[in-house]
Coordinates of C-alpha atoms in Angstrom, one line a residue:
X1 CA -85.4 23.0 -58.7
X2 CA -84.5 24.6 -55.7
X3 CA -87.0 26.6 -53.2
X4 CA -86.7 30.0 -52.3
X5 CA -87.1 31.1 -48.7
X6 CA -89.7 33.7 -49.1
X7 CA -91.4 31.5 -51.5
X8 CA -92.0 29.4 -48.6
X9 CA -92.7 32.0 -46.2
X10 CA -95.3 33.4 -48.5
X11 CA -97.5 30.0 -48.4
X12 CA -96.9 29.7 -45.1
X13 CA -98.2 33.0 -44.0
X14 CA -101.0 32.5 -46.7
X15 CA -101.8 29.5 -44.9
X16 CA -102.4 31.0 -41.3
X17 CA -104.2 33.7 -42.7
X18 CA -106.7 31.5 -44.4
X19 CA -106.8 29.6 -40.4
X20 CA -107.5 33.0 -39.1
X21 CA -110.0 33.9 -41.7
X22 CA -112.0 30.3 -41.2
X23 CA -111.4 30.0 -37.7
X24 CA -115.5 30.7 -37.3
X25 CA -115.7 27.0 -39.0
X26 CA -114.5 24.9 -37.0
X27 CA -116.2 22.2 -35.4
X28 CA -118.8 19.7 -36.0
X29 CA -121.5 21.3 -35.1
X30 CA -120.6 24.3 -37.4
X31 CA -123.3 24.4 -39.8
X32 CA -121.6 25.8 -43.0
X33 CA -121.3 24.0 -46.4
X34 CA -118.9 20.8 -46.2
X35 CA -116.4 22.2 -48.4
X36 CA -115.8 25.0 -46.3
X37 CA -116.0 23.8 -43.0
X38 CA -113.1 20.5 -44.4
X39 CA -111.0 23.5 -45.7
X40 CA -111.7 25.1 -41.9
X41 CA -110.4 22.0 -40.6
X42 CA -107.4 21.9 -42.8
X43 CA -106.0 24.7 -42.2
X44 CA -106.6 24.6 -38.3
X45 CA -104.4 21.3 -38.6
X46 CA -101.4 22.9 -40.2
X47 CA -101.5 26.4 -38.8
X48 CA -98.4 25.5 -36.2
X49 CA -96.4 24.0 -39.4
X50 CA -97.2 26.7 -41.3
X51 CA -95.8 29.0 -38.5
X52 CA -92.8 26.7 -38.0
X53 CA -91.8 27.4 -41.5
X54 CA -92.3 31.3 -41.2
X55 CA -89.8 30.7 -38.4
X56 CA -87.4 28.7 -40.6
X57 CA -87.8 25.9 -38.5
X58 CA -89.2 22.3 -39.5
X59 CA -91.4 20.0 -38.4
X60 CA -92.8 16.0 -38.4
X61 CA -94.6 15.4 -41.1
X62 CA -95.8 12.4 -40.6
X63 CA -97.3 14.2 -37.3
X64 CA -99.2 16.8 -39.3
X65 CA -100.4 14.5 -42.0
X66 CA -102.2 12.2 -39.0
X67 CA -103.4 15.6 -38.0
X68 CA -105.0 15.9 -41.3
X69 CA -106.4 12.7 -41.4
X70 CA -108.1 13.2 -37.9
X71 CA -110.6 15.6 -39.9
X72 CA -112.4 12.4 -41.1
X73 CA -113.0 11.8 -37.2
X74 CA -114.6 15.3 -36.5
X75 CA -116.7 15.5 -39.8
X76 CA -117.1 12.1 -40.6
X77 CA -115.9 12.4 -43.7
X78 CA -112.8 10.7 -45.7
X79 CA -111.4 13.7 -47.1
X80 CA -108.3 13.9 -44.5
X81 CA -107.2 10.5 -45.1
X82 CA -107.4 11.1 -49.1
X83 CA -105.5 14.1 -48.7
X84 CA -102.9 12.9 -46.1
X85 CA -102.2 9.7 -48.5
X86 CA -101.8 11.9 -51.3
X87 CA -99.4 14.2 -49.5
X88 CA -97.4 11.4 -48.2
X89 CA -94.0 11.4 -49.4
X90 CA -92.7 8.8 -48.1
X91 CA -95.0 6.7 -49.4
X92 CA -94.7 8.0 -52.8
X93 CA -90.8 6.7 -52.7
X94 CA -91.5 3.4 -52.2

């Protein structure tokens, strides 16, 4: 199956509006419901890949799945880390 370019571009751009439109969310003294202020988080961590990919550019992602998994740090939670292992690639070839 290959990928389309503007189907990328379309999550992408999805993704940084959804940062824009939880941007009042973020941190950990925010004091909105847990679901929402993870999802805040979430997409606050990939914005910049989610722009890079607008661009048609790449970028680490094994950097921006440890940026996901800081979001346990600032909620103190273990949501990042579940979702980072499950988004890891690499580890799902071995």
């Amino acid at each position: 199956m290959s990928i389309d370019r503007a189907e990328v571009q379309l999550i992408a751009n999805a993704m940084y509006e959804i940062r824009l439109l939880l941007s009042s969310y973020i941190g950990s003294e925010n004091d909105a419901q847990l679901d929402v202020r993870v999802a805040a988080h979430l997409a606050y961590a990939l914005h910049n890949e989610a722009l890079a990919l607008v661009e048609g550019k790449g970028f680490d992602v094994n950097a921006a799945l440890r940026k996901v998994a800081a979001i346990d740090n600032i909620l103190q939670v273990n949501e990042g880390t579940r979702l980072a292992h499950a988004w890891d690639i690499n580890r799902k070839r071995d």
